Amino acid sequence: MKQKPGNNNLLPGILILSLFFFFMNPGKAQLSLSGKPYIDQHSTELKALSQKILDRPFLPGLDREDSANDKAGQPYRCAVSMKTNYTLNNSGQWEILNDGSKLWRLSLRSPGALALACYFEEFQLPTGAKLFIYNPAHTQILGAYSSDNNQSDRLFATELIAGDEIILEYHEPKGNMQSAQLSLGELAYVYRGVHSFSKSGFDFGGSASCEVNVNCDEGNDWKDPKQGVIRIFIKIGASSYWCTGTLVNNTLNDFKPYVLTADHCGQQATAANLSQWIFYFNYESADCANPLTEPVHYTMTGAIKKASSGYPGGVTGSDFYLVLLKNKVPESFNPYFNGWTRENISSSNGVTIHHPEGDIKKISTYTTPLTSTSWTSIPYTHWGVQWTATTNGYGVTEGGSSGSPLFDSQHLLMGQLSGGGASCPDPTQQDSYGKFSYSWKIAGSDSTGQLACWLDPIGSDPLLWMGLKPNITYVKANFRANRDTIIVGNTVNFFDLSTGNPDHWTWTFKGGNPYQSTDQNPTDILYNKAGVFDVSLKASNASTSQTMIKHYYITVIPNIYPNPFTDKLFIDMGDNTIEDFTVEAFDVLGRPVNMYMDEINPKHLYSLYLKEAVNGMIYLRIKAPGLDLSRKVLFIKKP
């Protein structure tokens, strides 16, 4: 099976780029102010542009290298980095404007480039200053960048701009007391691999034709889970890749921004590399059709590794990689923190949501039950998936889909993509997803190799956990009973204590009659069977629901009569048919009392006779599956 770690590689001195590839301070998005360059707002005559022309790379040599690498299945190279050393002091041209402010401009051109991008090794702007970068036709304008974009590491990078020429324009207000620090260290030259650049997006529209956009009908039931799926631009040393990940909820429900992806996506990434990972939110079409222009989306940069399984295989083999974003996800991103299940149980249907080839968000559907399989020599670490043709395509996975979440029929996360053979030319091949159940605790011996330590900080060890969305009133289910111990044949009243304004309730009373109720506060639930029983409540509002199960909550004891007794004692177990039922009798000193017992109605009504007992208190110990009770009875011997 082929591994699917994104489609980009940064070899030494080589840059593989996306339109939104940034070097930013961890935890910040590349935010820019609105506005227009100075030259677009004023008719003032400006001096002629100062221009620097950079020799283009030797393309025939690159073509030969690329041809060999492409045949060998190596990552797809599209750009090379050209070293520069342009600053406000040694390049460009300054002008003093009529209002006393200052303007600096520089044109950069490298003939034949499909696109260019700037990499600043020094980027510190004073308050009030603005930087714009645009093409000569002013059809693509980046900025204004301002002091809000200053980073602690003083690095910055820009999106790609189409064509072989860009203009840098820096405007500084009058009376500024700070000095700007701008030093352009590299200019990226894009020479191939730009998919329909007029759409303004490297890898926008790059996925295969069989893929299905997430907002087609196939995604109608997945509106919340898709909001947790993220495109990730991975940096590892001198290389970069596309992968997919998802926000994951934890048992504190505190919106801590954990992201789960595949270990082979993050293999060998250093802490510095992780600080430059870029996470893309809402990169999707507005509807089923492919858009004509790239969709609006949001980015965050920087993460900290928390745990991984080791790849390939090692001693674990589930191929998971968990990171924590350095900042909380803004609510304006409309994020969703996906729920999960750690049960090792197959699902008959579900989906994956992913970014194949770094393209906009897609959805692939399965309707064949998952199989338990392996990725390496360790057995049963993965789920095997076969995709299904749907109304709008035959969604599969591609490079860039690695790390994408596999969801079950209940919209719960079951694992993340390792790889596989499925493709548009051959969609029936199997893909493999590392099991969430294996990654939970089996994958490692401590917190560095497990999900449990991070996603279950309260130590409740739940089998499943529901997803979470900000700005939603979440139901928290809770309840009580008027009594939790009764004699068989009696009733119990239940009271809803749920918070979050629920308006629907589903109760389940094991051993009770009725067995279920949709009343908010069910009354007179009859228990006609001796035993210890669970009670569960699912409370729901328009947006959320939660289920609380209280295990062994209601204890129903046998009806023991008469008490006191003089001849024989009856023990009524109710409607139960109980196997392995035993009774022992003891006096007040704990000594066994001789007795014998008859079945009156087989398996549930018994009569008990004492031998050689004296007057006084007798202690009965009644044992049956799920039941171990001690009861006092008073024996009065006949004269």
XYZ file of C-alpha atoms in Angstrom:
639
model
C 0.000 0.000 0.000
C 1.200 3.467 -0.708
C 1.798 5.960 2.053
C -0.068 9.230 1.651
C 1.946 12.049 3.223
C 0.929 15.120 1.189
C 2.337 16.073 -2.158
C 5.094 18.581 -1.321
C 8.733 18.230 -0.339
C 11.257 20.897 0.593
C 14.655 19.534 -0.368
C 17.686 21.570 0.722
C 17.436 24.909 -1.047
C 14.072 23.957 -2.565
C 10.713 25.380 -1.531
C 7.374 23.779 -2.221
C 4.761 26.404 -1.659
C 1.085 27.055 -1.222
C -0.669 30.335 -1.756
C -0.859 30.750 1.992
C 2.499 29.436 3.212
C 3.632 31.617 6.088
C 6.485 31.893 8.566
C 4.618 33.303 11.530
C 4.808 33.482 15.274
C 3.142 30.444 16.844
C -0.550 30.868 17.462
C -1.236 33.817 15.180
C -2.927 33.962 11.822
C -1.502 36.064 9.024
C -3.966 38.880 9.488
C -3.873 41.967 7.337
C -5.670 45.280 7.339
C -7.971 46.293 4.536
C -7.077 49.204 2.319
C -5.288 50.120 -0.869
C -1.669 50.929 -1.669
C -0.751 54.608 -1.546
C -0.441 54.818 -5.315
C -4.060 53.669 -5.719
C -5.355 56.388 -3.395
C -3.408 59.414 -4.640
C -2.823 60.966 -7.989
C 0.464 62.473 -6.837
C 3.264 61.954 -9.315
C 5.724 59.417 -7.944
C 9.243 58.688 -9.022
C 9.927 55.822 -11.349
C 10.141 52.435 -9.692
C 13.477 51.027 -8.715
C 13.671 47.454 -10.012
C 15.796 44.428 -9.242
C 15.900 41.628 -11.805
C 16.819 38.169 -10.576
C 18.096 35.533 -12.956
C 15.676 32.690 -13.239
C 16.818 29.211 -12.246
C 18.249 26.842 -14.833
C 14.955 25.232 -15.799
C 16.311 22.426 -18.047
C 18.322 21.149 -15.105
C 15.269 21.312 -12.866
C 13.206 19.516 -15.518
C 15.683 16.638 -15.674
C 15.726 16.295 -11.896
C 11.953 16.491 -11.703
C 11.493 13.898 -14.437
C 13.658 11.398 -12.570
C 12.062 12.178 -9.215
C 8.523 11.972 -10.610
C 9.177 8.532 -12.112
C 10.579 7.400 -8.781
C 7.438 8.575 -6.977
C 9.210 11.402 -5.165
C 7.241 14.424 -3.885
C 6.261 16.998 -6.433
C 8.597 20.010 -6.596
C 7.216 23.266 -7.965
C 9.506 26.079 -6.815
C 13.065 26.971 -5.963
C 14.290 29.529 -3.497
C 16.468 32.413 -4.688
C 18.601 34.086 -2.030
C 18.274 37.864 -1.723
C 19.425 40.603 0.630
C 17.109 43.534 0.005
C 16.452 46.017 2.810
C 14.956 49.464 3.195
C 18.492 50.841 3.254
C 20.269 49.047 0.396
C 17.478 48.710 -2.198
C 14.405 50.447 -3.515
C 13.650 54.144 -3.490
C 12.453 56.528 -0.772
C 10.219 59.564 -1.353
C 9.032 62.333 0.975
C 5.344 62.963 0.223
C 3.460 66.246 0.438
C 1.988 65.425 3.848
C 5.430 64.726 5.288
C 5.032 60.949 5.306
C 7.550 58.664 3.605
C 7.074 56.055 0.898
C 9.471 53.262 -0.126
C 8.941 51.071 -3.187
C 10.812 48.249 -4.876
C 9.990 46.153 -7.936
C 11.290 42.583 -8.120
C 11.204 40.569 -11.332
C 12.377 37.106 -12.310
C 11.522 36.361 -15.954
C 9.258 33.405 -16.644
C 8.081 32.785 -13.086
C 4.517 31.531 -12.751
C 4.365 33.101 -9.310
C 6.603 34.747 -6.717
C 6.552 34.956 -2.925
C 8.557 36.902 -0.338
C 10.345 35.530 2.727
C 11.455 38.155 5.237
C 14.290 37.302 7.600
C 13.645 40.590 9.418
C 10.105 41.943 9.762
C 9.382 44.624 12.379
C 7.046 47.482 11.456
C 6.432 50.553 13.657
C 2.942 51.554 14.744
C 1.053 53.275 11.923
C 3.271 51.951 9.109
C 1.848 49.787 6.327
C 3.311 47.347 3.842
C 1.578 46.287 0.613
C 2.765 43.742 -1.951
C 1.053 43.523 -5.337
C 1.459 42.737 -9.007
C 1.954 45.515 -11.576
C -1.688 45.346 -12.709
C -2.884 45.706 -9.101
C -5.221 42.739 -9.595
C -3.706 40.897 -6.665
C -2.899 42.960 -3.577
C -1.604 41.619 -0.270
C -1.854 43.745 2.870
C -1.861 46.112 4.443
C 0.570 44.425 6.809
C 1.249 46.384 9.979
C 2.818 46.175 13.420
C 0.097 43.623 14.210
C 2.090 41.218 12.026
C 5.310 41.641 13.997
C 6.414 38.301 15.424
C 8.776 37.469 18.242
C 11.010 35.505 15.859
C 11.011 38.503 13.454
C 10.191 36.239 10.506
C 7.405 36.723 8.006
C 6.297 35.360 4.636
C 3.676 36.238 2.082
C 1.253 34.427 -0.123
C 2.090 33.723 -3.757
C 1.446 36.441 -6.287
C 0.811 35.385 -9.882
C 3.301 36.356 -12.560
C 6.999 37.146 -12.688
C 6.961 40.624 -11.094
C 5.913 41.993 -7.708
C 6.021 45.442 -6.110
C 6.772 46.118 -2.449
C 5.339 49.377 -1.092
C 6.096 50.589 2.457
C 4.407 53.749 3.815
C 5.523 55.417 7.056
C 3.545 58.266 8.702
C 5.049 61.672 9.451
C 6.788 62.002 12.787
C 7.379 58.306 13.210
C 9.917 57.773 15.992
C 10.639 54.078 15.337
C 12.701 52.507 12.603
C 11.251 49.738 10.476
C 13.288 46.581 10.029
C 12.575 44.911 6.697
C 14.992 42.446 5.150
C 13.905 40.198 2.292
C 15.990 37.042 2.541
C 14.464 34.876 -0.175
C 12.240 35.115 -3.210
C 10.423 31.946 -4.223
C 10.309 31.182 -7.938
C 7.367 28.948 -8.908
C 8.022 27.182 -12.199
C 5.449 24.348 -12.334
C 2.680 22.590 -10.436
C 0.411 25.603 -10.127
C -3.088 24.331 -10.818
C -5.036 26.962 -12.755
C -3.303 29.852 -11.064
C -5.974 32.233 -12.300
C -8.038 30.727 -9.512
C -5.367 32.056 -7.144
C -4.510 28.870 -5.378
C -1.652 26.397 -5.466
C -3.295 23.009 -5.092
C -6.709 24.666 -5.367
C -8.537 22.358 -7.759
C -5.657 19.894 -7.731
C -7.521 16.795 -6.536
C -8.785 14.081 -8.860
C -12.115 14.393 -10.639
C -13.908 11.629 -8.705
C -13.730 13.505 -5.390
C -16.914 14.885 -3.779
C -17.064 18.365 -2.237
C -18.050 18.266 1.417
C -21.055 20.535 0.833
C -22.672 18.229 -1.689
C -25.686 16.200 -0.537
C -23.293 13.553 0.789
C -22.201 16.025 3.475
C -25.658 17.172 4.602
C -25.508 15.100 7.777
C -21.921 16.091 8.536
C -22.187 19.860 8.994
C -20.656 19.850 12.471
C -17.899 17.214 12.039
C -16.592 18.900 8.886
C -15.966 22.110 10.877
C -13.344 20.248 12.868
C -11.401 19.027 9.825
C -8.283 21.064 9.045
C -5.814 21.276 6.177
C -2.275 21.248 7.588
C 0.862 22.518 5.875
C 3.523 20.380 7.521
C 7.129 21.539 7.897
C 9.822 18.977 8.708
C 13.359 20.295 8.391
C 13.815 21.432 4.813
C 10.662 19.649 3.611
C 6.978 20.465 3.576
C 3.872 18.365 2.990
C 0.105 18.559 2.872
C -1.771 16.534 5.491
C -5.231 16.599 7.059
C -6.169 16.625 10.734
C -9.094 17.240 13.033
C -9.830 19.095 16.218
C -10.594 16.593 18.986
C -12.699 17.143 22.096
C -11.522 16.128 25.584
C -13.448 15.117 28.685
C -13.172 18.589 30.244
C -15.142 20.035 27.313
C -12.887 23.093 27.585
C -12.182 23.677 23.861
C -8.512 22.902 24.288
C -7.261 22.872 20.679
C -5.941 19.322 20.267
C -5.433 18.260 16.657
C -5.104 14.616 15.639
C -3.297 13.642 12.444
C -1.038 10.809 11.257
C 2.369 10.125 12.764
C 3.972 9.792 9.348
C 2.917 13.416 8.753
C 4.901 14.609 11.765
C 7.712 12.100 11.815
C 10.999 13.759 12.848
C 9.434 17.215 13.189
C 11.296 19.351 15.715
C 9.690 21.799 18.117
C 10.862 24.604 15.826
C 9.272 22.841 12.835
C 5.994 22.497 14.696
C 5.970 26.206 15.455
C 5.720 26.770 11.691
C 2.974 24.267 10.912
C 0.014 26.079 9.381
C -3.564 24.960 10.087
C -6.282 25.940 7.595
C -9.909 26.197 8.705
C -13.008 26.341 6.470
C -11.105 25.669 3.257
C -14.150 24.386 1.375
C -16.609 25.138 -1.372
C -19.789 26.929 -0.350
C -21.904 24.327 -2.168
C -21.525 21.194 -4.269
C -19.948 22.844 -7.300
C -16.247 23.623 -7.516
C -15.958 27.383 -6.995
C -14.485 29.668 -9.634
C -12.318 31.414 -7.060
C -10.559 30.183 -3.978
C -12.844 30.167 -0.892
C -12.294 32.467 2.056
C -10.609 30.622 4.904
C -8.659 31.162 8.121
C -5.249 30.034 9.325
C -3.436 29.496 12.586
C 0.236 28.730 13.018
C 2.177 26.809 15.608
C 1.655 23.689 17.685
C 3.277 21.571 20.389
C 3.599 17.814 20.076
C 1.882 15.871 22.857
C 1.966 12.215 21.791
C 2.575 9.904 18.842
C 2.634 6.211 18.076
C 5.892 5.994 16.174
C 6.059 5.303 12.426
C 6.373 3.042 10.642
C 5.068 0.578 13.183
C 7.804 0.538 15.786
C 6.447 -1.171 18.877
C 3.068 0.478 18.486
C 1.879 0.957 14.941
C -1.382 2.904 14.987
C 0.236 5.905 13.239
C -1.314 8.696 15.342
C 0.163 12.129 16.059
C -1.454 14.519 18.553
C -0.538 18.188 18.794
C -1.877 21.138 20.755
C -2.272 24.432 18.909
C -0.437 27.274 20.630
C -3.547 29.465 20.741
C -7.211 28.721 21.179
C -9.227 28.622 17.983
C -11.223 31.864 17.586
C -14.973 31.339 17.716
C -15.211 33.324 14.472
C -13.663 30.280 12.749
C -16.812 28.319 13.667
C -14.771 25.329 14.866
C -16.099 21.957 15.977
C -14.212 19.679 18.347
C -15.000 16.198 17.115
C -16.143 13.464 19.441
C -14.606 9.993 19.454
C -15.073 6.361 20.370
C -12.416 4.099 21.825
C -14.514 0.967 21.378
C -12.838 -1.526 19.074
C -16.110 -2.164 17.230
C -16.598 -1.974 13.466
C -18.973 0.517 11.898
C -21.272 -0.411 9.025
C -21.180 3.034 7.424
C -19.622 6.469 7.755
C -17.262 8.900 6.033
C -13.882 10.505 5.953
C -13.500 14.266 5.422
C -10.175 15.354 3.975
C -8.047 17.659 1.797
C -6.731 15.506 -1.093
C -3.719 17.080 -2.810
C -4.218 20.069 -0.485
C -7.465 20.865 -2.316
C -10.695 22.154 -0.803
C -12.479 19.874 1.651
C -13.879 16.620 0.267
C -15.991 13.774 1.655
C -15.678 10.050 0.948
C -18.331 7.529 1.997
C -18.236 3.881 3.034
C -21.237 1.548 3.306
C -19.333 -1.710 3.732
C -18.500 -2.632 7.358
C -14.968 -1.783 8.416
C -12.523 -4.654 8.796
C -9.833 -5.010 11.437
C -6.463 -5.025 9.718
C -2.791 -4.129 10.121
C -0.443 -1.564 8.641
C 2.826 -3.204 9.691
C 3.581 -6.487 11.425
C 1.558 -5.611 14.524
C -1.910 -7.135 14.149
C -5.212 -5.290 14.265
C -3.930 -1.744 14.625
C -5.982 -0.337 11.729
C -9.430 -0.192 10.208
C -9.691 -1.320 6.596
C -12.060 0.822 4.513
C -13.575 0.361 1.069
C -15.189 3.460 -0.394
C -18.592 3.594 -2.072
C -19.805 5.473 -5.144
C -22.367 8.146 -4.244
C -24.585 10.568 -6.152
C -21.880 13.127 -6.884
C -18.783 10.972 -7.320
C -16.696 8.137 -5.971
C -14.798 9.797 -3.155
C -11.427 8.195 -2.341
C -8.237 9.525 -0.698
C -5.058 10.989 -2.174
C -1.783 12.509 -1.109
C -2.709 15.214 1.383
C -5.522 13.101 2.862
C -3.119 11.497 5.344
C -4.238 12.018 8.919
C -7.852 12.606 7.903
C -10.473 11.434 10.417
C -12.547 8.287 9.914
C -16.066 8.691 11.321
C -18.554 6.006 12.287
C -22.317 6.121 11.761
C -22.710 8.095 15.010
C -20.355 10.842 13.784
C -17.623 9.745 16.181
C -13.932 9.664 15.320
C -12.549 6.116 14.952
C -9.059 6.726 13.569
C -6.825 8.635 11.158
C -5.589 7.770 7.654
C -2.249 6.007 7.262
C -2.531 5.225 3.556
C -3.790 2.688 1.091
C -4.390 1.876 -2.532
C -7.682 3.648 -3.248
C -7.561 6.143 -6.126
C -9.888 7.515 -8.771
C -8.579 5.023 -11.387
C -8.964 2.166 -8.885
C -11.468 3.220 -6.194
C -12.178 -0.305 -4.898
C -8.754 -0.696 -3.287
C -8.633 -0.611 0.503
C -7.428 2.280 2.656
C -6.188 1.880 6.242
C -6.902 4.079 9.248
C -5.031 3.760 12.554
C -7.500 2.752 15.265
C -8.413 5.324 17.883
C -9.038 2.398 20.242
C -5.433 1.216 19.811
C -4.024 4.734 20.165
C -5.990 5.298 23.380
C -3.684 3.309 25.682
C -2.309 0.257 23.897
C 0.021 2.208 21.610
C 2.363 3.382 24.373
C 3.279 2.936 28.003
C 3.097 6.604 29.039
C 1.653 9.963 28.019
C 4.028 10.343 25.056
C 2.494 7.318 23.335
C -1.178 7.493 24.326
C -4.230 9.613 23.598
C -5.867 8.873 26.953
C -3.629 11.136 29.051
C -4.515 14.174 26.962
C -8.098 13.566 25.861
C -9.265 12.255 29.240
C -7.721 14.641 31.784
C -10.400 13.833 34.367
C -9.560 10.115 34.236
C -13.130 8.942 33.624
C -12.040 6.500 30.902
C -15.281 6.792 28.881
C -15.931 4.496 25.945
C -17.030 7.456 23.839
C -17.194 11.224 24.066
C -19.400 13.580 22.093
C -18.249 16.511 19.979
C -18.382 20.120 21.112
C -19.018 23.485 19.458
C -18.546 26.991 20.908
C -21.529 29.336 21.198
C -23.831 26.371 21.748
C -25.742 25.654 24.936
C -24.597 22.164 25.805
C -26.766 19.755 27.706
C -25.221 18.023 30.687
C -27.394 15.084 31.676
C -28.010 14.279 35.339
C -30.801 12.809 37.464
C -31.746 11.323 40.829
C -34.330 8.899 42.207
C -36.523 9.328 45.263
C -34.967 6.098 46.555
C -32.356 3.723 45.259
C -33.213 0.613 47.332
C -36.690 -0.943 47.288
C -38.448 -4.230 47.932
C -39.498 -6.157 44.866
C -42.926 -5.033 43.652
C -42.464 -1.396 44.658
C -41.990 1.711 42.504
C -39.438 4.494 42.075
C -39.837 8.116 40.947
C -37.085 9.788 38.898
C -36.207 13.486 38.639
C -34.318 15.216 35.817
C -31.412 17.377 37.049
C -29.924 18.107 33.615
C -28.564 21.537 32.743
C -28.404 23.270 29.371
C -32.173 23.665 28.875
C -33.006 20.208 27.530
C -36.427 19.754 25.960
C -36.322 16.019 25.171
C -35.629 13.133 27.526
C -35.149 9.430 26.890
C -34.968 7.246 29.993
C -34.037 3.574 30.072
C -34.809 1.526 33.183
C -33.213 -1.896 33.147
C -35.394 -4.233 35.201
C -38.153 -1.619 35.340
C -41.663 -1.362 33.950
C -42.023 0.553 31.734
C -38.583 -0.088 30.327
C -38.382 3.378 28.735
C -39.983 6.796 29.180
C -39.844 10.185 27.463
C -41.286 12.105 30.431
C -39.024 14.665 32.036
C -39.719 13.231 35.496
C -41.028 9.669 35.202
C -42.986 8.359 38.190
C -44.123 4.964 39.457
C -41.505 2.893 37.650
C -42.306 -0.620 38.864
C -39.526 -3.060 39.723
C -40.871 -6.608 39.900
C -37.484 -8.311 39.772
C -34.894 -8.607 42.486
C -31.445 -7.454 41.417
C -29.260 -4.395 40.849
C -30.076 -2.330 37.767
C -28.677 0.484 35.585
C -30.611 3.651 34.775
C -29.725 5.927 31.850
C -30.967 9.321 30.712
C -30.351 10.972 27.349
C -31.185 14.666 27.618
C -31.331 16.804 24.455
C -31.954 20.317 23.236
C -32.101 21.590 19.668
C -28.307 21.490 19.286
C -26.801 18.953 21.649
C -27.480 15.861 23.700
C -25.723 13.879 26.393
C -26.343 10.518 27.989
C -25.707 9.723 31.636
C -25.663 6.102 32.779
C -25.720 5.293 36.484
C -24.554 1.734 36.792
C -26.021 -0.504 39.531
C -28.162 2.421 40.638
C -31.400 0.736 41.727
C -31.180 -2.177 44.165
C -34.324 -4.284 44.315
C -34.285 -6.658 47.275
C -36.435 -9.787 47.646
C -39.677 -9.623 49.577
C -38.958 -11.573 52.780
C -42.041 -12.416 54.887
C -43.422 -12.807 57.464
C -41.086 -10.978 59.802
C -41.071 -11.962 62.633
C -41.752 -15.599 61.760
C -42.385 -18.747 63.806
C -42.482 -21.579 61.320
C -41.232 -20.844 57.853
C -40.014 -17.834 55.953
C -40.808 -16.952 52.343
C -38.350 -15.278 49.968
C -39.957 -13.809 46.840
C -37.488 -12.823 44.084
C -40.237 -11.312 41.951
C -40.514 -12.084 38.253
C -36.892 -13.089 37.983
C -35.867 -16.543 36.969
C -32.625 -16.739 38.924
C -29.939 -19.347 38.567
C -27.303 -19.970 41.239
C -29.461 -18.587 44.027
C -28.171 -19.271 47.576
C -29.218 -18.337 51.115
C -27.168 -18.638 54.296
C -28.354 -18.055 57.902
C -26.278 -16.844 60.879
C -27.056 -16.066 64.521
C -26.036 -12.844 66.268
C -22.593 -14.314 67.005
C -21.998 -15.077 63.365
C -22.437 -18.825 63.723
C -24.133 -20.724 60.880
C -27.720 -21.809 61.542
C -28.945 -25.057 60.079
C -31.723 -24.568 57.540
C -33.277 -26.055 54.468
C -35.104 -24.376 51.568
C -37.826 -25.454 49.118
C -38.807 -24.014 45.768
C -42.501 -23.143 45.669
C -42.500 -21.441 42.280
C -39.316 -22.561 40.549
C -36.486 -20.060 40.468
C -38.221 -17.121 42.142
C -40.334 -18.071 45.240
C -38.744 -20.040 48.065
C -39.687 -21.207 51.583
C -37.057 -21.456 54.289
C -37.125 -23.629 57.454
C -34.705 -23.265 60.374
C -33.417 -26.252 62.344
C -32.385 -26.098 65.978
C -32.552 -22.302 66.020
C -33.162 -20.372 69.224
C -35.314 -17.314 69.656
C -33.742 -14.112 68.427
C -32.313 -12.263 65.489
C -31.239 -14.219 62.432
C -29.079 -12.780 59.674
C -29.751 -13.969 56.130
C -27.212 -13.616 53.342
C -28.870 -13.863 49.924
C -26.651 -14.287 46.888
C -27.510 -14.450 43.197
C -25.846 -13.140 40.038
C -25.552 -9.373 40.528
C -27.045 -9.550 44.013
C -25.412 -9.948 47.442
C -27.660 -8.871 50.305
C -27.761 -9.217 54.093
C -31.111 -8.991 55.845
C -32.243 -9.337 59.499
C -35.272 -11.377 60.445
C -36.699 -12.185 63.879
C -37.282 -15.851 64.673
C -39.783 -16.746 67.430
C -39.787 -20.429 68.149
C -43.142 -22.092 68.761
C -43.688 -23.038 72.394
